[in-house]
Coordinates of C-alpha atoms in Angstrom, one line a residue:
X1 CA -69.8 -16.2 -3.3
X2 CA -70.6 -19.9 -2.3
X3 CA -67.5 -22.1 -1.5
X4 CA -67.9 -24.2 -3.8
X5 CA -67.7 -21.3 -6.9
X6 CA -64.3 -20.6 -5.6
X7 CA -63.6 -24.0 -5.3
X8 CA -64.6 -24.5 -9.0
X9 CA -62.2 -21.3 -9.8
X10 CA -59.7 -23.3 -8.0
X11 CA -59.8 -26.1 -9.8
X12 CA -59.9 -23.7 -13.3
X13 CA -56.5 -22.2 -12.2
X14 CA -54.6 -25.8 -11.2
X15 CA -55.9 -27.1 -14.5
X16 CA -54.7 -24.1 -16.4
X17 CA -51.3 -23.8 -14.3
X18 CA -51.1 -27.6 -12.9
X19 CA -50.7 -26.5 -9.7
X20 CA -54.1 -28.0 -7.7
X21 CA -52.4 -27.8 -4.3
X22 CA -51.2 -23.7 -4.8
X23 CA -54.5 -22.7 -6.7
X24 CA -56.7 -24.5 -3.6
X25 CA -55.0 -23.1 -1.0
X26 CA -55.3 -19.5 -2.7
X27 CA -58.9 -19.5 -3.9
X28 CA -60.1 -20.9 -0.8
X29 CA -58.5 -20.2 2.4
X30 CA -59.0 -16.6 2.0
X31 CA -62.5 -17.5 3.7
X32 CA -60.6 -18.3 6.6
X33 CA -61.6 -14.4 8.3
X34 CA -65.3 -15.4 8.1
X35 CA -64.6 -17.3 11.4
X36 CA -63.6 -14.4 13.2
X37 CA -67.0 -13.4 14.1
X38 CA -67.9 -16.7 15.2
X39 CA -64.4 -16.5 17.3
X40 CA -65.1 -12.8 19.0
X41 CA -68.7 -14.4 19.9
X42 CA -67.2 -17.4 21.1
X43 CA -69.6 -19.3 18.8
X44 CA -66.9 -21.1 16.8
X45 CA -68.0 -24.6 17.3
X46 CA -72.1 -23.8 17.0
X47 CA -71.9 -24.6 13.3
X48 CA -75.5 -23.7 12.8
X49 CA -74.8 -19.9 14.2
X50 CA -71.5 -20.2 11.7
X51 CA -73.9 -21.2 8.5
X52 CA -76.9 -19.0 9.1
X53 CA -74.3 -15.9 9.8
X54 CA -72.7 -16.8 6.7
X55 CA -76.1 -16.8 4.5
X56 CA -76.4 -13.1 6.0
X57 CA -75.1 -10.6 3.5
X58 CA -76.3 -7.8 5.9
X59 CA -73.7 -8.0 8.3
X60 CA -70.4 -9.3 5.8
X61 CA -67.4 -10.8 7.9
X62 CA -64.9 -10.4 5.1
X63 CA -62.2 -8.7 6.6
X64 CA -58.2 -9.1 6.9
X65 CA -57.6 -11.8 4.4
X66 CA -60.0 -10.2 2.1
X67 CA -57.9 -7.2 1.6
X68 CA -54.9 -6.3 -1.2
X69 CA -52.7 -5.8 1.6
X70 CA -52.7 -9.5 3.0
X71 CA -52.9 -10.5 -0.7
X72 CA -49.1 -8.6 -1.4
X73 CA -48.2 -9.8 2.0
X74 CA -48.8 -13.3 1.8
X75 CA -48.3 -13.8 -1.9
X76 CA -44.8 -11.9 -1.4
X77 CA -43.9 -14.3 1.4
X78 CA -45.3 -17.3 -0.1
X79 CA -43.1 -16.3 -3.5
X80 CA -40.3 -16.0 -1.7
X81 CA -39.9 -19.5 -0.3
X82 CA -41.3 -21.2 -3.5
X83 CA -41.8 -18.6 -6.9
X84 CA -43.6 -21.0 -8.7
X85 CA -46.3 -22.2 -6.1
X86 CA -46.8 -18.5 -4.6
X87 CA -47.5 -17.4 -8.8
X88 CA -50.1 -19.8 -8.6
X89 CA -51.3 -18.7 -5.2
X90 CA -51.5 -15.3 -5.3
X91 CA -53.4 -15.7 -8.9
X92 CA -56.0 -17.6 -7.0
X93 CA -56.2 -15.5 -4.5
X94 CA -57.0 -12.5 -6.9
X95 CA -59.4 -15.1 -8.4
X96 CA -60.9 -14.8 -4.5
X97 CA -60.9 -11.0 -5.2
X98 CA -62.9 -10.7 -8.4
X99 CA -65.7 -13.2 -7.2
X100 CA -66.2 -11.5 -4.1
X101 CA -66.7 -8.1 -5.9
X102 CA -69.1 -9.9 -8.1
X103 CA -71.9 -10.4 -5.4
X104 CA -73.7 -7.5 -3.7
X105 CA -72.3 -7.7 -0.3
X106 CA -69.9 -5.4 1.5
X107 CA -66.8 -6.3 -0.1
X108 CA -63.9 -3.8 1.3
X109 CA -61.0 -4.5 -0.6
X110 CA -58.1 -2.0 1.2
X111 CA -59.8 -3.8 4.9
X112 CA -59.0 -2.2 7.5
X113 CA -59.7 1.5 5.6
X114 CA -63.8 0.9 4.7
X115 CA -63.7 3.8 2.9
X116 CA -64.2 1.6 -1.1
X117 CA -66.9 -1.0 -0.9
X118 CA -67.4 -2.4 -3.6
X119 CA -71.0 -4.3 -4.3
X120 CA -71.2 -6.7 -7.4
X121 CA -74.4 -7.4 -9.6
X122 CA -75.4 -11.0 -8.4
X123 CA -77.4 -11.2 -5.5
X124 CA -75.4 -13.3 -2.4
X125 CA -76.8 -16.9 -2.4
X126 CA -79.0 -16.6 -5.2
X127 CA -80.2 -18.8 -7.7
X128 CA -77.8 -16.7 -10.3
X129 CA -74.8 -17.4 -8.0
X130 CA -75.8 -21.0 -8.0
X131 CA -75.8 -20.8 -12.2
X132 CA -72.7 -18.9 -12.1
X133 CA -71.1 -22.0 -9.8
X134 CA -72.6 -24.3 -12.2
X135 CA -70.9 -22.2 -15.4
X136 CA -67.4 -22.6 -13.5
X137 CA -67.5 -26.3 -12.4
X138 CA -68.6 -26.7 -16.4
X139 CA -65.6 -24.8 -17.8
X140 CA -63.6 -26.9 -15.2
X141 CA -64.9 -30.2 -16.8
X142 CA -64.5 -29.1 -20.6
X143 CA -60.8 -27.8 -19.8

């Protein structure tokens, strides 16, 4: 999904919770482990090969943070220093989940084990993932 959906579902949950900061961190950092690739290819700071890789839905970089197991650990963590903020976290972060599994690109959610993929109904940077953006930034505004 584009950014800026989970951004929108962000900004859904801190409404709905009043917790901006948790909700943010959770629905969006997640996206962190698409710079691995760029890392591995030492390519991290040729944002161009970073953009065009990530408008590739052949080759999908979702990887360790995109898996339940860093969702339990990091929520569990995150909980145990502050309850309330890691709630709010580890909500967004299984916000993450569910719009990932929405497109139809490789979206292993036990990472490292590949053996569940799990390939959604809107096509990856499409003009219905740009509606579906549009949808959420809309509820956002009418909440």
């Amino acid at each position: 999904m584009y950014s800026t959906t989970h951004l929108a579902l962000g900004l859904i949950i801190g409404e709905i919770t009043g917790d901006y900061t948790a909700s943010l961190i959770g629905s969006l950092a997640i996206d962190i482990d698409h710079l691995i690739p760029a890392i591995r290819q030492n390519n991290i700071f040729n944002f161009k090969k970073i953009w065009l890789k990530s408008k590739s839905s052949k080759d999908s970089s979702r990887s360790y943070f995109h898996s339940f197991f860093s969702w339990a650990f990091f929520s569990l963590v995150i909980m145990l220093i502050n309850f309330r903020f890691g709630l709010v976290f580890s909500l967004a972060y299984l916000g993450h989940f569910l719009l990932d599994a929405l497109d139809n690109s490789d979206f292993y959610p036990f990472y490292p084990f590949k053996k569940i993929n799990i390939r959604g109904f809107i096509p990856y940077y499409s003009r219905q993932e740009l509606i579906f953006s549009l949808f959420l930034f809309t509820m956002f505004v009418l909440l």
